[in-house]
């Protein structure tokens, strides 16, 4: 008897499952079964596709760590029942969700493919159909040994599968809405689907997937800019309960050499705060020893985020803070290590 693969399709919300209100012109969520009705091509797969819907659907701008925990529970609870998982999600915070899930699902041996669309699936020119159909095909792909071709969290959009924690939304207009600027594509889907196996994570197939459900969101992101005010930075640094800061710097990790800024950062690290240096540039890595201003940040206790995305850095901090709540030194050390392929080693 031929084995029939099984996929769980998890609908969280987002443009892909919306319809335009004829009276207001605004996009509103509609019944998930109507979404499946608009993609009859799914019936051509020799795959059992089951569905789970967040009720009510969530606009991705309202996504939160609580919802990431719900997703982690949903996947963990059904992990042994399915060959792969597809998460339909709004585009605005998709990269944050993909990054968070990559940390929360340790030793992932099955695909978790996150996708969505720029246009509702009921519209004639929608990109949602191709994104969903190809995501199903990738989620069920197996190698000659029966292992998943993509054993990690990925974002599929515009003909490419990208590592989830390497991805950033690059356009609000184009169908090719996402890119992983510091890591090559995992899969390219054209006439043929090309899997780049050498780029994939290598799980321990003999060990189970270990889910995690705790996150600590006592973290903030701020960007440096010419003219940034001392009083505002000091207010952030000394915020009660704040444990970590993702500081978006210039170029390869540079910051003004203002004595007050270095003093404030030094005070923050001495008080146990983890301050991570992430470049404002879309491509490239932080190299704090390259210029004198970056070296002074090191002396102030700031740690390099290397070539991580902002989305990856902030969710990684949430994950690590929940596991090492009173150990900032361990968090600083692990922020410089690749846990799920988020850093180029």
PDB file of N, CA and C in Angstrom, residues 5-10 75-76 78-79 82-87 101-102 105 107-115 134-143 146-156 161-162 186-187 195 200-201 203 205 209:
ATOM      1  N   UNK A   5       1.175  10.969   2.389  1.00  0.00           N
ATOM      2  CA  UNK A   5       1.698  11.957   3.326  1.00  0.00           C
ATOM      3  C   UNK A   5       0.573  12.794   3.927  1.00  0.00           C
ATOM      4  N   UNK A   6       0.880  13.375   5.099  1.00  0.00           N
ATOM      5  CA  UNK A   6      -0.097  14.181   5.820  1.00  0.00           C
ATOM      6  C   UNK A   6       0.527  15.516   6.201  1.00  0.00           C
ATOM      7  N   UNK A   7      -0.227  16.572   5.983  1.00  0.00           N
ATOM      8  CA  UNK A   7       0.222  17.928   6.299  1.00  0.00           C
ATOM      9  C   UNK A   7      -0.850  18.617   7.134  1.00  0.00           C
ATOM     10  N   UNK A   8      -0.404  19.343   8.157  1.00  0.00           N
ATOM     11  CA  UNK A   8      -1.328  20.159   8.939  1.00  0.00           C
ATOM     12  C   UNK A   8      -1.168  21.610   8.503  1.00  0.00           C
ATOM     13  N   UNK A   9      -2.257  22.189   8.050  1.00  0.00           N
ATOM     14  CA  UNK A   9      -2.287  23.581   7.584  1.00  0.00           C
ATOM     15  C   UNK A   9      -2.869  24.436   8.705  1.00  0.00           C
ATOM     16  N   UNK A  10      -2.041  25.318   9.255  1.00  0.00           N
ATOM     17  CA  UNK A  10      -2.440  26.142  10.400  1.00  0.00           C
ATOM     18  C   UNK A  10      -2.665  27.572   9.912  1.00  0.00           C
ATOM     19  N   UNK A  75       2.066  22.633  17.013  1.00  0.00           N
ATOM     20  CA  UNK A  75       2.969  21.779  16.240  1.00  0.00           C
ATOM     21  C   UNK A  75       3.457  20.608  17.092  1.00  0.00           C
ATOM     22  N   UNK A  76       3.811  20.871  18.349  1.00  0.00           N
ATOM     23  CA  UNK A  76       4.299  19.806  19.223  1.00  0.00           C
ATOM     24  C   UNK A  76       3.215  18.756  19.489  1.00  0.00           C
ATOM     25  N   UNK A  78       0.850  17.825  17.617  1.00  0.00           N
ATOM     26  CA  UNK A  78       0.516  17.032  16.427  1.00  0.00           C
ATOM     27  C   UNK A  78       1.757  16.546  15.684  1.00  0.00           C
ATOM     28  N   UNK A  79       2.902  16.663  16.332  1.00  0.00           N
ATOM     29  CA  UNK A  79       4.169  16.414  15.625  1.00  0.00           C
ATOM     30  C   UNK A  79       4.258  15.001  15.060  1.00  0.00           C
ATOM     31  N   UNK A  82       1.886  14.134  11.635  1.00  0.00           N
ATOM     32  CA  UNK A  82       2.007  14.754  10.315  1.00  0.00           C
ATOM     33  C   UNK A  82       3.454  14.731   9.832  1.00  0.00           C
ATOM     34  N   UNK A  83       3.591  14.792   8.507  1.00  0.00           N
ATOM     35  CA  UNK A  83       4.912  14.823   7.882  1.00  0.00           C
ATOM     36  C   UNK A  83       5.462  16.235   7.761  1.00  0.00           C
ATOM     37  N   UNK A  84       4.580  17.212   7.820  1.00  0.00           N
ATOM     38  CA  UNK A  84       5.014  18.593   7.709  1.00  0.00           C
ATOM     39  C   UNK A  84       3.911  19.532   8.148  1.00  0.00           C
ATOM     40  N   UNK A  85       4.296  20.788   8.358  1.00  0.00           N
ATOM     41  CA  UNK A  85       3.366  21.797   8.853  1.00  0.00           C
ATOM     42  C   UNK A  85       3.500  23.056   8.007  1.00  0.00           C
ATOM     43  N   UNK A  86       2.352  23.648   7.685  1.00  0.00           N
ATOM     44  CA  UNK A  86       2.330  24.910   6.947  1.00  0.00           C
ATOM     45  C   UNK A  86       1.570  25.922   7.794  1.00  0.00           C
ATOM     46  N   UNK A  87       2.195  27.058   8.031  1.00  0.00           N
ATOM     47  CA  UNK A  87       1.575  28.121   8.813  1.00  0.00           C
ATOM     48  C   UNK A  87       1.240  29.270   7.870  1.00  0.00           C
ATOM     49  N   UNK A 101       9.907  30.579  16.155  1.00  0.00           N
ATOM     50  CA  UNK A 101       9.654  29.139  16.061  1.00  0.00           C
ATOM     51  C   UNK A 101      10.937  28.353  15.851  1.00  0.00           C
ATOM     52  N   UNK A 102      11.910  28.942  15.162  1.00  0.00           N
ATOM     53  CA  UNK A 102      13.160  28.219  14.949  1.00  0.00           C
ATOM     54  C   UNK A 102      13.856  27.923  16.270  1.00  0.00           C
ATOM     55  N   UNK A 105      11.453  25.274  18.520  1.00  0.00           N
ATOM     56  CA  UNK A 105      11.342  23.890  18.045  1.00  0.00           C
ATOM     57  C   UNK A 105      12.751  23.335  17.839  1.00  0.00           C
ATOM     58  N   UNK A 107      15.849  20.748  17.436  1.00  0.00           N
ATOM     59  CA  UNK A 107      16.077  19.499  16.692  1.00  0.00           C
ATOM     60  C   UNK A 107      14.876  19.148  15.804  1.00  0.00           C
ATOM     61  N   UNK A 108      14.425  20.127  15.072  1.00  0.00           N
ATOM     62  CA  UNK A 108      13.293  19.943  14.171  1.00  0.00           C
ATOM     63  C   UNK A 108      13.681  18.978  13.052  1.00  0.00           C
ATOM     64  N   UNK A 109      12.870  17.945  12.864  1.00  0.00           N
ATOM     65  CA  UNK A 109      13.140  16.943  11.825  1.00  0.00           C
ATOM     66  C   UNK A 109      12.078  16.943  10.729  1.00  0.00           C
ATOM     67  N   UNK A 110      11.147  17.880  10.818  1.00  0.00           N
ATOM     68  CA  UNK A 110      10.082  17.982   9.826  1.00  0.00           C
ATOM     69  C   UNK A 110       9.952  19.443   9.375  1.00  0.00           C
ATOM     70  N   UNK A 111       9.444  19.670   8.165  1.00  0.00           N
ATOM     71  CA  UNK A 111       9.314  21.047   7.685  1.00  0.00           C
ATOM     72  C   UNK A 111       8.230  21.819   8.424  1.00  0.00           C
ATOM     73  N   UNK A 112       8.549  23.055   8.774  1.00  0.00           N
ATOM     74  CA  UNK A 112       7.550  24.027   9.218  1.00  0.00           C
ATOM     75  C   UNK A 112       7.674  25.193   8.246  1.00  0.00           C
ATOM     76  N   UNK A 113       6.758  25.247   7.292  1.00  0.00           N
ATOM     77  CA  UNK A 113       6.829  26.233   6.209  1.00  0.00           C
ATOM     78  C   UNK A 113       5.811  27.337   6.487  1.00  0.00           C
ATOM     79  N   UNK A 114       6.289  28.565   6.594  1.00  0.00           N
ATOM     80  CA  UNK A 114       5.417  29.707   6.836  1.00  0.00           C
ATOM     81  C   UNK A 114       5.246  30.463   5.524  1.00  0.00           C
ATOM     82  N   UNK A 115       4.001  30.739   5.177  1.00  0.00           N
ATOM     83  CA  UNK A 115       3.742  31.458   3.933  1.00  0.00           C
ATOM     84  C   UNK A 115       2.486  32.309   4.081  1.00  0.00           C
ATOM     85  N   UNK A 134       2.973  25.420  -3.596  1.00  0.00           N
ATOM     86  CA  UNK A 134       4.378  25.023  -3.546  1.00  0.00           C
ATOM     87  C   UNK A 134       4.813  24.718  -2.120  1.00  0.00           C
ATOM     88  N   UNK A 135       4.270  25.434  -1.145  1.00  0.00           N
ATOM     89  CA  UNK A 135       4.587  25.138   0.253  1.00  0.00           C
ATOM     90  C   UNK A 135       4.172  23.721   0.616  1.00  0.00           C
ATOM     91  N   UNK A 136       3.013  23.283   0.112  1.00  0.00           N
ATOM     92  CA  UNK A 136       2.567  21.900   0.363  1.00  0.00           C
ATOM     93  C   UNK A 136       3.543  20.910  -0.261  1.00  0.00           C
ATOM     94  N   UNK A 137       3.976  21.185  -1.480  1.00  0.00           N
ATOM     95  CA  UNK A 137       4.895  20.267  -2.150  1.00  0.00           C
ATOM     96  C   UNK A 137       6.227  20.181  -1.396  1.00  0.00           C
ATOM     97  N   UNK A 138       6.738  21.322  -0.937  1.00  0.00           N
ATOM     98  CA  UNK A 138       7.997  21.314  -0.192  1.00  0.00           C
ATOM     99  C   UNK A 138       7.827  20.613   1.154  1.00  0.00           C
ATOM    100  N   UNK A 139       6.688  20.823   1.800  1.00  0.00           N
ATOM    101  CA  UNK A 139       6.453  20.228   3.117  1.00  0.00           C
ATOM    102  C   UNK A 139       6.355  18.714   3.069  1.00  0.00           C
ATOM    103  N   UNK A 140       6.064  18.148   1.910  1.00  0.00           N
ATOM    104  CA  UNK A 140       5.920  16.691   1.794  1.00  0.00           C
ATOM    105  C   UNK A 140       7.115  16.038   1.107  1.00  0.00           C
ATOM    106  N   UNK A 141       8.110  16.821   0.700  1.00  0.00           N
ATOM    107  CA  UNK A 141       9.255  16.271  -0.036  1.00  0.00           C
ATOM    108  C   UNK A 141      10.144  15.444   0.895  1.00  0.00           C
ATOM    109  N   UNK A 142      10.541  14.257   0.423  1.00  0.00           N
ATOM    110  CA  UNK A 142      11.388  13.343   1.184  1.00  0.00           C
ATOM    111  C   UNK A 142      12.591  12.926   0.351  1.00  0.00           C
ATOM    112  N   UNK A 143      13.689  12.592   1.037  1.00  0.00           N
ATOM    113  CA  UNK A 143      14.855  12.099   0.321  1.00  0.00           C
ATOM    114  C   UNK A 143      14.776  10.583   0.179  1.00  0.00           C
ATOM    115  N   UNK A 146      13.895   8.645   3.200  1.00  0.00           N
ATOM    116  CA  UNK A 146      12.613   8.937   3.815  1.00  0.00           C
ATOM    117  C   UNK A 146      12.620  10.118   4.753  1.00  0.00           C
ATOM    118  N   UNK A 147      13.746  10.827   4.835  1.00  0.00           N
ATOM    119  CA  UNK A 147      13.819  12.004   5.694  1.00  0.00           C
ATOM    120  C   UNK A 147      13.291  13.240   4.962  1.00  0.00           C
ATOM    121  N   UNK A 148      12.826  14.205   5.736  1.00  0.00           N
ATOM    122  CA  UNK A 148      12.338  15.454   5.159  1.00  0.00           C
ATOM    123  C   UNK A 148      13.468  16.175   4.447  1.00  0.00           C
ATOM    124  N   UNK A 149      13.161  16.715   3.274  1.00  0.00           N
ATOM    125  CA  UNK A 149      14.163  17.471   2.531  1.00  0.00           C
ATOM    126  C   UNK A 149      14.492  18.786   3.227  1.00  0.00           C
ATOM    127  N   UNK A 150      13.520  19.324   3.959  1.00  0.00           N
ATOM    128  CA  UNK A 150      13.722  20.624   4.623  1.00  0.00           C
ATOM    129  C   UNK A 150      13.378  20.481   6.102  1.00  0.00           C
ATOM    130  N   UNK A 151      14.312  20.010   6.923  1.00  0.00           N
ATOM    131  CA  UNK A 151      14.014  19.821   8.357  1.00  0.00           C
ATOM    132  C   UNK A 151      14.266  21.081   9.175  1.00  0.00           C
ATOM    133  N   UNK A 152      13.576  22.145   8.836  1.00  0.00           N
ATOM    134  CA  UNK A 152      13.743  23.393   9.573  1.00  0.00           C
ATOM    135  C   UNK A 152      12.573  24.328   9.316  1.00  0.00           C
ATOM    136  N   UNK A 153      12.571  25.457  10.014  1.00  0.00           N
ATOM    137  CA  UNK A 153      11.544  26.482   9.821  1.00  0.00           C
ATOM    138  C   UNK A 153      11.953  27.365   8.647  1.00  0.00           C
ATOM    139  N   UNK A 154      11.082  27.481   7.658  1.00  0.00           N
ATOM    140  CA  UNK A 154      11.384  28.306   6.501  1.00  0.00           C
ATOM    141  C   UNK A 154      10.222  29.185   6.122  1.00  0.00           C
ATOM    142  N   UNK A 155      10.519  30.238   5.378  1.00  0.00           N
ATOM    143  CA  UNK A 155       9.494  31.102   4.795  1.00  0.00           C
ATOM    144  C   UNK A 155       9.501  30.863   3.292  1.00  0.00           C
ATOM    145  N   UNK A 156       8.342  30.483   2.752  1.00  0.00           N
ATOM    146  CA  UNK A 156       8.236  30.341   1.298  1.00  0.00           C
ATOM    147  C   UNK A 156       7.456  31.521   0.742  1.00  0.00           C
ATOM    148  N   UNK A 161      12.336  29.401  -0.956  1.00  0.00           N
ATOM    149  CA  UNK A 161      12.238  29.049   0.448  1.00  0.00           C
ATOM    150  C   UNK A 161      13.484  29.580   1.140  1.00  0.00           C
ATOM    151  N   UNK A 162      13.276  30.361   2.196  1.00  0.00           N
ATOM    152  CA  UNK A 162      14.349  31.019   2.929  1.00  0.00           C
ATOM    153  C   UNK A 162      14.392  30.489   4.351  1.00  0.00           C
ATOM    154  N   UNK A 186      17.258  28.294   0.468  1.00  0.00           N
ATOM    155  CA  UNK A 186      17.249  26.854   0.701  1.00  0.00           C
ATOM    156  C   UNK A 186      16.674  26.100  -0.480  1.00  0.00           C
ATOM    157  N   UNK A 187      15.643  26.682  -1.088  1.00  0.00           N
ATOM    158  CA  UNK A 187      14.949  26.046  -2.214  1.00  0.00           C
ATOM    159  C   UNK A 187      14.591  27.127  -3.218  1.00  0.00           C
ATOM    160  N   UNK A 195      16.323  21.756  -4.497  1.00  0.00           N
ATOM    161  CA  UNK A 195      16.624  21.731  -3.069  1.00  0.00           C
ATOM    162  C   UNK A 195      18.142  21.796  -2.886  1.00  0.00           C
ATOM    163  N   UNK A 200      20.990  23.164   4.185  1.00  0.00           N
ATOM    164  CA  UNK A 200      19.985  22.842   5.194  1.00  0.00           C
ATOM    165  C   UNK A 200      20.632  22.531   6.539  1.00  0.00           C
ATOM    166  N   UNK A 201      19.874  22.743   7.607  1.00  0.00           N
ATOM    167  CA  UNK A 201      20.301  22.287   8.921  1.00  0.00           C
ATOM    168  C   UNK A 201      20.311  20.765   8.949  1.00  0.00           C
ATOM    169  N   UNK A 203      19.660  17.896  11.461  1.00  0.00           N
ATOM    170  CA  UNK A 203      19.208  17.469  12.788  1.00  0.00           C
ATOM    171  C   UNK A 203      19.749  16.085  13.130  1.00  0.00           C
ATOM    172  N   UNK A 205      18.604  12.739  13.551  1.00  0.00           N
ATOM    173  CA  UNK A 205      17.379  12.015  13.194  1.00  0.00           C
ATOM    174  C   UNK A 205      16.983  10.989  14.257  1.00  0.00           C
ATOM    175  N   UNK A 209      12.229  15.769  18.485  1.00  0.00           N
ATOM    176  CA  UNK A 209      12.139  17.222  18.501  1.00  0.00           C
ATOM    177  C   UNK A 209      11.773  17.659  19.917  1.00  0.00           C
TER     178      UNK A 209
END
